[in-house]
Coordinates of C-alpha atoms and ligand atoms in Angstrom, one line a residue:
Chain Y
X1 CA 42.3 -55.2 69.1
X2 CA 41.6 -58.9 69.4
X3 CA 38.4 -58.2 71.4
X4 CA 36.8 -56.3 68.5
X5 CA 34.1 -58.4 66.8
X6 CA 35.1 -60.7 63.9
X7 CA 32.6 -60.2 61.1
X8 CA 32.1 -62.1 57.9
X9 CA 30.4 -60.4 54.9
X10 CA 28.8 -62.1 51.8
X11 CA 28.1 -60.2 48.6
X12 CA 26.2 -61.6 45.6
X13 CA 24.1 -58.8 44.3
X14 CA 25.5 -58.7 40.8
X15 CA 28.3 -60.7 39.1
X16 CA 30.9 -60.9 41.9
X17 CA 30.8 -63.5 44.6
X18 CA 32.5 -61.9 47.5
X19 CA 33.4 -63.1 51.0
X20 CA 35.2 -60.6 53.3
X21 CA 36.3 -60.9 56.9
X22 CA 37.0 -57.9 59.1
X23 CA 37.9 -57.4 62.8
X24 CA 36.6 -54.0 63.8
X25 CA 37.9 -51.7 61.0
X26 CA 40.7 -54.1 60.1
X27 CA 40.4 -56.1 56.8
X28 CA 41.6 -59.6 57.3
X29 CA 40.4 -61.2 54.0
X30 CA 38.7 -60.2 50.8
X31 CA 38.1 -63.2 48.5
X32 CA 36.3 -62.7 45.2
X33 CA 35.1 -64.9 42.3
X34 CA 33.8 -63.0 39.3
X35 CA 31.6 -64.2 36.4
X36 CA 32.3 -61.0 34.4
X37 CA 34.0 -62.9 31.6
X38 CA 30.8 -65.0 31.1
X39 CA 28.8 -61.9 30.6
X40 CA 31.2 -60.0 28.3
X41 CA 29.8 -61.3 25.1
X42 CA 26.3 -60.1 26.1
X43 CA 27.6 -56.6 26.9
X44 CA 25.9 -56.7 30.3
X45 CA 25.2 -59.0 33.2
X46 CA 22.9 -61.9 32.5
X47 CA 21.0 -62.6 35.7
X48 CA 20.7 -66.4 35.4
X49 CA 24.4 -66.8 34.4
X50 CA 25.3 -64.7 37.5
X51 CA 23.1 -66.8 39.8
X52 CA 24.5 -70.1 38.6
X53 CA 28.0 -68.8 39.0
X54 CA 27.3 -67.6 42.6
X55 CA 26.1 -71.1 43.5
X56 CA 29.3 -72.7 42.2
X57 CA 31.6 -70.1 43.7
X58 CA 30.2 -69.5 47.2
X59 CA 31.7 -72.5 49.0
X60 CA 35.2 -72.2 47.5
X61 CA 35.2 -68.4 48.0
X62 CA 34.3 -68.8 51.6
X63 CA 37.1 -71.4 52.0
X64 CA 39.6 -68.9 50.5
X65 CA 38.5 -66.1 52.8
X66 CA 38.7 -68.2 55.9
X67 CA 42.2 -69.5 55.0
X68 CA 43.4 -65.9 54.1
X69 CA 42.2 -64.6 57.5
X70 CA 43.4 -67.7 59.4
X71 CA 40.1 -68.1 61.2
X72 CA 37.2 -70.7 61.2
X73 CA 33.5 -70.1 61.1
X74 CA 33.4 -71.0 64.8
X75 CA 35.5 -67.9 65.5
X76 CA 33.2 -65.5 63.7
X77 CA 30.9 -63.3 65.8
X78 CA 28.3 -62.4 63.1
X79 CA 27.6 -62.9 59.4
X80 CA 26.4 -60.0 57.2
X81 CA 25.0 -60.4 53.8
X82 CA 23.7 -58.1 51.0
X83 CA 20.0 -58.6 51.0
X84 CA 19.4 -55.9 48.4
X85 CA 19.2 -54.0 46.1
X86 CA 20.5 -56.1 43.2
X87 CA 19.6 -58.9 40.9
X88 CA 16.9 -61.0 42.7
X89 CA 18.2 -64.4 41.8
X90 CA 21.8 -63.5 42.5
X91 CA 20.9 -62.0 45.9
X92 CA 18.9 -65.1 46.8
X93 CA 22.0 -67.3 46.6
X94 CA 24.0 -65.1 48.9
X95 CA 21.2 -64.7 51.4
X96 CA 20.5 -68.4 51.5
X97 CA 24.2 -69.1 51.9
X98 CA 24.5 -66.6 54.8
X99 CA 21.6 -68.3 56.5
X100 CA 23.1 -71.8 55.9
X101 CA 26.4 -70.6 57.5
X102 CA 24.6 -68.8 60.3
X103 CA 22.4 -71.8 61.1
X104 CA 25.1 -74.4 61.0
X105 CA 27.6 -72.3 63.0
X106 CA 24.8 -70.9 65.3
X107 CA 25.8 -67.3 64.6
X108 CA 23.6 -64.2 64.1
X109 CA 23.0 -63.0 60.5
X110 CA 22.5 -59.4 59.4
X111 CA 20.8 -58.7 56.0
X112 CA 22.3 -55.4 54.9
X113 CA 21.9 -52.7 52.2
X114 CA 24.4 -53.0 49.3
X115 CA 24.7 -49.2 48.9
X116 CA 25.3 -48.5 52.6
X117 CA 28.0 -51.2 52.4
X118 CA 29.7 -49.2 49.6
X119 CA 29.9 -46.3 52.0
X120 CA 31.0 -48.4 55.0
X121 CA 33.9 -50.0 53.1
X122 CA 35.8 -46.8 53.3
X123 CA 36.2 -47.2 57.1
X124 CA 38.5 -50.1 56.4
X125 CA 40.9 -47.7 54.7
X126 CA 40.3 -44.4 56.4
X127 CA 38.9 -45.3 59.8
X128 CA 35.6 -44.2 61.3
X129 CA 33.5 -42.0 59.0
X130 CA 32.6 -38.6 60.3
X131 CA 28.8 -38.2 60.3
X132 CA 27.0 -36.5 58.7
X133 CA 28.8 -37.2 55.4
X134 CA 27.8 -37.0 51.7
X135 CA 28.3 -40.2 49.7
X136 CA 28.4 -40.5 45.9
X137 CA 27.9 -44.1 44.8
X138 CA 28.5 -44.8 41.1
X139 CA 28.7 -48.2 39.4
X140 CA 27.2 -50.2 36.6
X141 CA 24.0 -50.7 38.6
X142 CA 23.6 -47.5 40.6
X143 CA 24.3 -43.8 40.6
X144 CA 23.2 -42.2 43.9
X145 CA 23.9 -39.2 46.0
X146 CA 23.2 -39.8 49.7
X147 CA 23.2 -38.0 53.0
X148 CA 24.8 -40.3 55.6
X149 CA 23.6 -39.1 59.0
X150 CA 23.8 -42.4 60.7
X151 CA 25.3 -45.3 58.8
X152 CA 24.0 -47.9 61.3
X153 CA 20.3 -46.8 61.1
X154 CA 19.5 -44.7 58.1
X155 CA 20.7 -43.1 55.0
X156 CA 18.8 -40.3 53.2
X157 CA 18.8 -40.4 49.4
X158 CA 19.3 -37.0 47.9
X159 CA 19.3 -38.0 44.2
X160 CA 19.9 -40.8 41.8
X161 CA 20.1 -41.5 38.1
X162 CA 16.7 -41.1 36.3
X163 CA 17.8 -43.4 33.4
X164 CA 21.2 -45.2 32.9
X165 CA 23.7 -45.8 35.7
X166 CA 27.0 -44.0 35.2
X167 CA 28.8 -47.3 34.8
X168 CA 26.3 -48.5 32.3
X169 CA 27.1 -45.3 30.2
X170 CA 30.8 -46.3 30.3
X171 CA 29.9 -49.8 29.1
X172 CA 27.8 -48.6 26.2
X173 CA 30.3 -45.9 25.1
X174 CA 33.1 -48.5 25.3
X175 CA 31.1 -50.8 23.0
X176 CA 30.6 -47.9 20.5
X177 CA 34.3 -47.4 20.5
X178 CA 35.1 -51.1 20.1
X179 CA 36.5 -51.3 23.6
X180 CA 35.9 -54.3 25.9
X181 CA 33.3 -54.9 28.7
X182 CA 33.3 -53.6 31.4
X183 CA 33.9 -50.3 29.8
X184 CA 35.3 -48.3 32.8
X185 CA 38.9 -49.4 32.8
X186 CA 39.5 -49.2 29.0
X187 CA 37.9 -45.8 28.7
X188 CA 40.0 -44.5 31.6
X189 CA 43.1 -45.8 29.8
X190 CA 42.2 -44.4 26.4
X191 CA 41.2 -41.1 27.9
X192 CA 44.7 -40.4 29.2
X193 CA 45.9 -39.9 25.6
X194 CA 42.9 -37.8 24.6
X195 CA 41.8 -34.2 24.8
X196 CA 38.9 -33.9 27.2
X197 CA 38.0 -30.5 25.8
X198 CA 37.9 -31.6 22.2
X199 CA 34.2 -32.5 22.0
X200 CA 31.5 -30.7 24.0
X201 CA 29.2 -33.5 25.1
X202 CA 26.1 -32.6 27.0
X203 CA 25.9 -32.5 30.9
X204 CA 22.5 -34.1 31.8
X205 CA 20.2 -32.3 34.3
X206 CA 22.5 -29.3 34.8
X207 CA 20.4 -26.7 33.0
X208 CA 18.6 -24.2 35.3
X209 CA 15.2 -25.6 34.4
X210 CA 16.3 -29.2 35.2
X211 CA 18.0 -28.2 38.5
X212 CA 14.7 -27.1 40.0
X213 CA 13.2 -30.6 39.9
X214 CA 16.4 -32.7 39.7
X215 CA 19.0 -30.8 41.7
X216 CA 20.9 -34.0 42.8
X217 CA 19.7 -36.4 40.1
X218 CA 21.7 -37.6 37.2
X219 CA 20.9 -38.5 33.6
X220 CA 23.4 -40.3 31.3
X221 CA 21.1 -41.5 28.6
X222 CA 21.3 -38.2 26.6
X223 CA 25.1 -38.2 26.9
X224 CA 25.3 -41.8 25.6
X225 CA 23.1 -40.9 22.6
X226 CA 25.1 -37.8 21.9
X227 CA 28.3 -39.9 21.8
X228 CA 26.7 -42.4 19.5
X229 CA 25.5 -39.7 17.1
X230 CA 28.9 -38.1 17.1
X231 CA 30.7 -41.4 16.4
X232 CA 28.1 -42.3 13.8
X233 CA 28.5 -39.0 11.9
X234 CA 32.2 -39.5 11.7
X235 CA 31.8 -43.0 10.5
X236 CA 29.2 -42.0 7.9
X237 CA 31.6 -39.3 6.6
X238 CA 34.3 -42.0 6.3
X239 CA 36.5 -40.3 8.8
X240 CA 38.5 -42.1 11.5
X241 CA 37.0 -42.0 15.0
X242 CA 39.5 -40.3 17.4
X243 CA 38.9 -42.9 20.2
X244 CA 41.1 -41.2 22.8
X245 CA 39.4 -37.8 22.3
X246 CA 35.9 -39.3 22.4
X247 CA 36.8 -41.3 25.6
X248 CA 38.3 -38.3 27.3
X249 CA 35.5 -36.0 26.4
X250 CA 32.8 -38.5 27.4
X251 CA 34.6 -39.3 30.7
X252 CA 34.9 -35.6 31.4
X253 CA 31.2 -35.0 30.9
X254 CA 30.3 -37.8 33.4
X255 CA 32.9 -36.8 36.0
X256 CA 32.0 -33.1 35.7
X257 CA 28.3 -33.7 36.5
X258 CA 29.0 -36.3 39.3
X259 CA 31.6 -34.1 41.1
X260 CA 29.6 -30.9 40.6
X261 CA 26.5 -32.3 42.1
X262 CA 28.3 -34.0 44.9
X263 CA 30.2 -30.9 45.9
X264 CA 27.0 -28.9 45.6
X265 CA 25.3 -31.3 48.1
X266 CA 28.2 -30.9 50.6
X267 CA 28.0 -27.1 50.4
X268 CA 24.2 -26.9 50.6
X269 CA 24.3 -29.1 53.7
X270 CA 27.4 -27.6 55.2
X271 CA 29.1 -31.0 55.2
X272 CA 32.9 -31.4 55.0
X273 CA 33.2 -35.1 54.1
X274 CA 32.5 -36.6 50.7
X275 CA 32.9 -40.4 50.3
X276 CA 32.9 -41.9 46.8
X277 CA 32.3 -45.6 46.2
X278 CA 31.1 -48.0 43.5
X279 CA 33.0 -49.3 40.5
X280 CA 33.2 -45.9 38.8
X281 CA 35.0 -44.5 41.8
X282 CA 38.0 -46.5 40.5
X283 CA 38.0 -44.0 37.6
X284 CA 41.2 -41.9 37.8
X285 CA 39.6 -38.7 36.4
X286 CA 36.7 -38.9 38.9
X287 CA 39.1 -39.1 41.8
X288 CA 41.3 -36.2 40.5
X289 CA 38.4 -33.9 39.7
X290 CA 36.6 -34.5 42.9
X291 CA 39.7 -33.7 44.9
X292 CA 40.5 -30.6 42.9
X293 CA 37.0 -29.2 43.3
X294 CA 36.6 -30.2 47.0
X295 CA 39.8 -28.6 48.0
X296 CA 38.4 -25.1 47.0
X297 CA 35.7 -25.5 49.6
X298 CA 37.6 -27.3 52.3
X299 CA 35.8 -30.5 51.7
X300 CA 37.7 -33.7 52.5
X301 CA 37.3 -36.5 49.9
X302 CA 37.5 -40.1 50.9
X303 CA 37.8 -42.7 48.2
X304 CA 38.9 -46.3 49.1
X305 CA 41.4 -48.1 46.9
X306 CA 40.0 -49.4 43.6
X307 CA 39.6 -53.0 44.8
X308 CA 37.4 -51.9 47.6
X309 CA 35.3 -49.6 45.4
X310 CA 34.0 -52.4 43.2
X311 CA 31.6 -55.0 44.7
X312 CA 33.2 -57.3 47.3
X313 CA 32.5 -59.1 50.5
X314 CA 34.7 -56.8 52.6
X315 CA 32.3 -53.9 52.2
X316 CA 29.4 -56.0 53.6
X317 CA 31.6 -57.2 56.5
X318 CA 32.6 -53.5 57.1
X319 CA 28.9 -52.5 57.4
X320 CA 28.2 -55.6 59.5
X321 CA 31.0 -54.6 61.8
X322 CA 29.6 -51.1 62.1
X323 CA 26.1 -52.5 62.9
X324 CA 27.4 -54.9 65.6
X325 CA 29.4 -52.1 67.2
X326 CA 26.3 -49.8 67.2
X327 CA 24.3 -52.5 68.9
X328 CA 21.8 -53.0 66.1
X329 CA 19.8 -56.2 66.4
X330 CA 20.4 -59.0 63.9
X331 CA 17.9 -60.1 61.2
X332 CA 15.5 -63.0 61.5
X333 CA 16.2 -66.3 59.6
X334 CA 13.2 -65.5 57.3
X335 CA 15.0 -62.4 56.0
X336 CA 14.2 -62.0 52.3
X337 CA 16.4 -61.0 49.4
X338 CA 14.9 -57.7 48.2
X339 CA 16.0 -56.6 44.8
X340 CA 14.5 -53.1 45.4
X341 CA 15.6 -52.6 49.0
X342 CA 15.2 -48.9 49.7
X343 CA 18.2 -46.9 50.8
X344 CA 16.5 -45.9 54.0
X345 CA 16.8 -49.5 55.1
X346 CA 20.4 -50.1 56.2
X347 CA 19.7 -53.5 57.7
X348 CA 16.5 -55.7 57.6
Chain F
X1 CA 22.8 -91.2 62.1
X2 CA 20.8 -88.0 62.0
X3 CA 20.4 -86.6 58.5
X4 CA 19.0 -83.4 57.2
X5 CA 17.0 -83.4 54.0
X6 CA 16.1 -80.3 52.0
X7 CA 14.2 -79.9 48.8
X8 CA 13.1 -76.6 47.1
X9 CA 12.6 -77.8 43.6
X10 CA 8.8 -77.4 43.5
X11 CA 6.4 -74.9 45.1
X12 CA 6.8 -77.1 48.3
X13 CA 9.7 -76.0 50.5
X14 CA 10.7 -79.0 52.5
X15 CA 13.1 -79.6 55.5
X16 CA 13.2 -82.8 57.3
X17 CA 15.3 -84.7 59.8
X18 CA 15.6 -88.5 59.4
X19 CA 17.4 -91.2 61.4
X20 CA 19.3 -93.5 59.1
X21 CA 20.2 -96.8 60.7
X22 CA 21.5 -100.1 59.4
X23 CA 17.9 -101.3 58.8
X24 CA 15.9 -98.3 57.9
X25 CA 15.1 -94.7 57.5
X26 CA 12.8 -93.1 60.1
X27 CA 11.4 -89.6 60.0
X28 CA 12.2 -87.5 63.1
X29 CA 10.8 -84.1 62.1
X30 CA 9.2 -82.7 59.0
X31 CA 8.2 -79.2 57.8
X32 CA 6.7 -78.4 54.4
X33 CA 5.2 -75.2 53.2
X34 CA 3.7 -74.8 49.7
X35 CA 4.6 -71.3 48.4
X36 CA 6.3 -70.9 45.1
X37 CA 7.4 -67.4 45.8
X38 CA 9.1 -67.6 49.2
X39 CA 11.7 -70.4 49.1
X40 CA 14.4 -68.0 50.3
X41 CA 12.3 -66.9 53.3
X42 CA 10.9 -70.3 54.3
X43 CA 13.7 -72.8 54.1
X44 CA 16.1 -71.7 56.8
X45 CA 13.5 -71.2 59.5
X46 CA 12.1 -74.7 58.6
X47 CA 15.6 -76.2 59.1
X48 CA 15.8 -74.4 62.4
X49 CA 12.4 -75.7 63.3
X50 CA 13.0 -79.4 62.5
X51 CA 16.2 -79.3 64.6
X52 CA 14.2 -77.8 67.5
X53 CA 11.4 -80.3 67.0
X54 CA 13.9 -83.2 67.3
X55 CA 15.8 -81.6 70.1
X56 CA 19.0 -81.6 68.0
X57 CA 21.8 -79.1 67.3
X58 CA 23.3 -78.7 63.9
X59 CA 26.5 -80.4 65.1
X60 CA 24.5 -83.6 65.7
X61 CA 24.0 -84.0 61.9
X62 CA 25.9 -86.7 60.2
X63 CA 25.0 -85.9 56.6
X64 CA 22.8 -83.7 54.4
X65 CA 20.7 -84.8 51.5
X66 CA 19.4 -82.3 48.9
X67 CA 16.9 -82.6 46.0
X68 CA 18.9 -81.5 42.9
X69 CA 15.7 -80.7 40.9
X70 CA 14.9 -80.3 38.2
X71 CA 13.1 -77.2 39.2
X72 CA 12.5 -73.6 38.2
X73 CA 16.0 -72.0 38.7
X74 CA 15.7 -69.5 41.4
X75 CA 14.0 -71.5 44.2
X76 CA 15.9 -74.7 43.4
X77 CA 19.2 -73.0 44.3
X78 CA 18.0 -72.1 47.8
X79 CA 17.9 -75.8 48.9
X80 CA 21.2 -76.6 47.3
X81 CA 23.1 -73.6 48.7
X82 CA 21.6 -74.2 52.1
X83 CA 22.8 -77.8 52.1
X84 CA 26.2 -77.0 50.7
X85 CA 27.0 -74.2 53.1
X86 CA 25.8 -76.2 56.1
X87 CA 27.8 -79.2 55.0
X88 CA 30.9 -76.9 54.7
X89 CA 30.5 -75.6 58.3
X90 CA 29.8 -78.9 59.9
X91 CA 32.3 -80.9 57.9
X92 CA 29.7 -83.5 56.9
X93 CA 29.1 -85.0 53.5
X94 CA 26.3 -83.8 51.2
X95 CA 24.5 -86.0 48.8
X96 CA 22.2 -85.1 45.8
X97 CA 19.1 -86.9 44.7
X98 CA 17.0 -86.2 41.6
X99 CA 13.9 -84.5 43.1
X100 CA 11.5 -86.3 40.7
X101 CA 12.6 -89.6 42.3
X102 CA 11.0 -88.4 45.5
X103 CA 7.7 -88.3 43.6
X104 CA 8.1 -91.2 41.2
X105 CA 9.7 -93.8 43.4
X106 CA 7.0 -93.9 46.1
X107 CA 4.2 -93.8 43.5
X108 CA 4.9 -97.0 41.6
X109 CA 2.9 -100.1 42.4
X110 CA 4.0 -102.6 39.7
X111 CA 3.2 -100.5 36.7
X112 CA 5.4 -97.8 35.1
X113 CA 4.6 -94.2 36.2
X114 CA 5.2 -90.7 34.8
X115 CA 6.3 -88.3 37.5
X116 CA 6.0 -84.6 36.6
X117 CA 6.6 -81.2 38.2
X118 CA 5.7 -77.8 36.9
X119 CA 8.5 -76.3 34.8
X120 CA 6.6 -73.0 34.1
X121 CA 6.4 -71.7 30.5
X122 CA 3.7 -74.3 29.8
X123 CA 6.3 -77.1 30.2
X124 CA 6.9 -80.0 32.6
X125 CA 10.0 -81.5 34.2
X126 CA 9.4 -85.2 34.0
X127 CA 10.8 -88.7 34.3
X128 CA 9.4 -92.2 33.9
X129 CA 9.8 -95.0 36.4
X130 CA 9.5 -98.8 35.8
X131 CA 7.3 -101.0 37.9
X132 CA 10.0 -101.4 40.6
X133 CA 10.5 -97.6 40.9
X134 CA 13.7 -97.3 38.8
X135 CA 14.0 -94.2 36.7
X136 CA 14.1 -95.4 33.1
X137 CA 13.9 -92.0 31.3
X138 CA 14.5 -88.5 32.4
X139 CA 14.7 -86.1 33.9
X140 CA 13.7 -84.1 30.9
X141 CA 11.8 -80.8 30.2
X142 CA 9.2 -80.6 27.5
X143 CA 5.6 -79.8 26.8
X144 CA 2.9 -82.0 28.5
X145 CA 2.1 -83.5 25.1
X146 CA 5.6 -84.7 24.4
X147 CA 6.0 -86.0 28.0
X148 CA 2.7 -87.9 27.7
X149 CA 3.6 -89.5 24.3
X150 CA 7.0 -90.7 25.7
X151 CA 5.4 -92.0 28.9
X152 CA 2.9 -94.0 26.9
X153 CA 5.6 -95.5 24.7
X154 CA 7.2 -96.7 27.9
X155 CA 4.0 -98.2 29.2
X156 CA 3.2 -95.7 31.9
X157 CA -0.5 -96.1 32.9
X158 CA -0.6 -93.4 35.5
X159 CA 0.9 -89.9 36.2
X160 CA 1.9 -88.4 39.5
X161 CA 3.2 -85.1 40.9
X162 CA 2.1 -81.5 41.0
X163 CA 2.9 -81.1 37.3
X164 CA 0.6 -84.1 36.5
X165 CA -2.3 -82.4 38.4
X166 CA -1.7 -79.1 36.7
X167 CA -1.6 -80.6 33.2
X168 CA -3.9 -83.6 33.7
X169 CA -6.0 -82.8 30.7
X170 CA -3.0 -82.5 28.3
X171 CA -1.4 -85.6 29.7
X172 CA -4.6 -87.6 29.4
X173 CA -3.4 -90.2 32.0
X174 CA -5.1 -91.0 35.3
X175 CA -3.5 -89.0 38.0
X176 CA -2.4 -90.5 41.3
X177 CA -3.2 -88.0 44.1
X178 CA -0.1 -88.5 46.2
X179 CA 2.7 -87.7 46.4
X180 CA 2.3 -84.3 44.9
X181 CA 5.8 -83.1 45.9
X182 CA 9.1 -84.8 46.5
X183 CA 9.0 -86.8 49.8
X184 CA 11.8 -86.1 52.1
X185 CA 12.0 -89.5 53.6
X186 CA 12.1 -91.0 50.1
X187 CA 15.0 -88.7 49.1
X188 CA 16.8 -89.9 52.3
X189 CA 16.1 -93.6 51.4
X190 CA 17.5 -93.1 47.9
X191 CA 20.7 -91.7 49.5
X192 CA 20.8 -94.1 52.4
X193 CA 23.2 -96.6 50.8
X194 CA 25.8 -93.9 50.1
X195 CA 25.4 -92.5 53.6
X196 CA 25.8 -95.8 55.3
X197 CA 28.9 -96.6 53.1
X198 CA 30.4 -93.2 54.0
X199 CA 30.6 -92.4 50.3
X200 CA 32.5 -89.2 49.4
X201 CA 30.6 -85.9 49.7
X202 CA 29.0 -84.8 46.4
X203 CA 29.0 -81.4 44.8
X204 CA 25.4 -80.3 44.6
X205 CA 24.9 -79.2 41.0
X206 CA 21.3 -78.4 40.1
X207 CA 19.6 -80.4 37.3
X208 CA 18.9 -77.2 35.3
X209 CA 17.9 -78.9 32.0
X210 CA 17.5 -75.5 30.4
X211 CA 20.1 -73.1 29.3
X212 CA 20.0 -69.6 30.8
X213 CA 18.1 -66.9 28.9
X214 CA 21.0 -64.9 27.6
X215 CA 19.4 -61.5 28.1
X216 CA 21.6 -59.0 29.9
X217 CA 20.0 -57.2 32.8
X218 CA 21.7 -54.0 32.0
X219 CA 23.1 -52.7 28.7
X220 CA 20.5 -54.5 26.7
X221 CA 18.8 -51.3 25.3
X222 CA 20.2 -50.3 21.9
X223 CA 22.3 -47.2 22.0
X224 CA 20.4 -45.3 19.4
X225 CA 16.6 -45.3 19.5
Ligands
ZN1 ZN1 27.7 -52.0 43.9

């Protein structure tokens, strides 16, 4: 497969500086530098801290990726970079870096959509994606349900969170329970020892009246508040908080809604492939529940391994590779970083 | 030697090519656009344009000089990341110069001068230069009143730079019209000795002067209303 294009991907939309290199659908390198520890004490990502960290990390992360793949920038056929959505200042560093690399190495550059890249990364693990497919993207920054008719040219948004992102809810509930940031992994861990049926937390936007207007939308703000009230009531009564049970019941509520709506979208559209991506896709209960429910309807669930689910450069390279293979034209050198890049724009 | 100069520390986005020889620094091509909101869009096409103007390829570059600021965070990083990534690909050294030097150094004529750029939030980035163009204080960030008081203590009789124009009244010093923004050729001159000597490549760390606002983008809302 040496004649397949060699594509480099750069990701800086949030707190991870990622550089990935792929050849066709084969992952050659996935170098990552994270500033997550610098944000932990704030309980969320601080944009300026993330931007400063990207500037420091980009050159060494690129070097590691090139070394890992055993290639030089002269060997690369095209450079892809996340141009949005994400944190404006953070995106700007990655986009400027991609242009610097493209200019100096005289290579084409593709500004791509971060969410479409979360879908494309699965091709590195499971090969070409059958189209159309439904994609469920869940992380600290986004919670979206998409119809993927043509990953190279357009993705149709079906629904999204109307308040907090799913991963944000994990972070906040983790904080309530005294667990570290980011909240996903510790809640997953705690939940294994808990009873998911012990507390009936609310499932946002699942009542009949809400479904009319928000069939595929999500809401996690009410759930987060319900958990806070429940924990507070316990504390006020001087009773111990059963952390494992709260974690399990909260996690169940999130995963129940996410998988229910994703499967409903597949069934309504007669689609047999569901791709799940984003940091929350690393959650063990989400994976298990999605597979269990999909099986009933003959729907095939594709979830890349956890390291590919969280933000990384490989996903951007994977989408870039898909665009090059599809003959999509590269971006211009004045391509902007667009913090609100719409889903309908796969490449700019 | 052909050298690329970039600066994005002020509303002026600058890319230039200069020729550095044993006896001087000559401008070969120059692009500058004043637009505080489009540094990310403007710089790379301008680098591309100056190379084309000079009939040169990126591989012809022998070194890259970048203005380190101080400057409002977001735009400043565009110049530095462009310089650092291009230097990495081409295997050429990168050198940093305080961007205010590109305003203050060419403005002196025997008397001390205050060079200032806009730091937003009603503050200035500033430095004071002696009569020979040496920076004696700064770079610093403060209100115009504080900058003016310090500058007067140091004997400055004139102010220069975009920040000086913007806050002329508060500074209460005569304002020299030019240069308003860092001059690319001057930035190259100030790095020329290092370039000629083949000094080691420098890590391009911005002169931030301010700590980041520690407000999380997500997760900042209290859990209970
Ligand atoms: Zn993401």
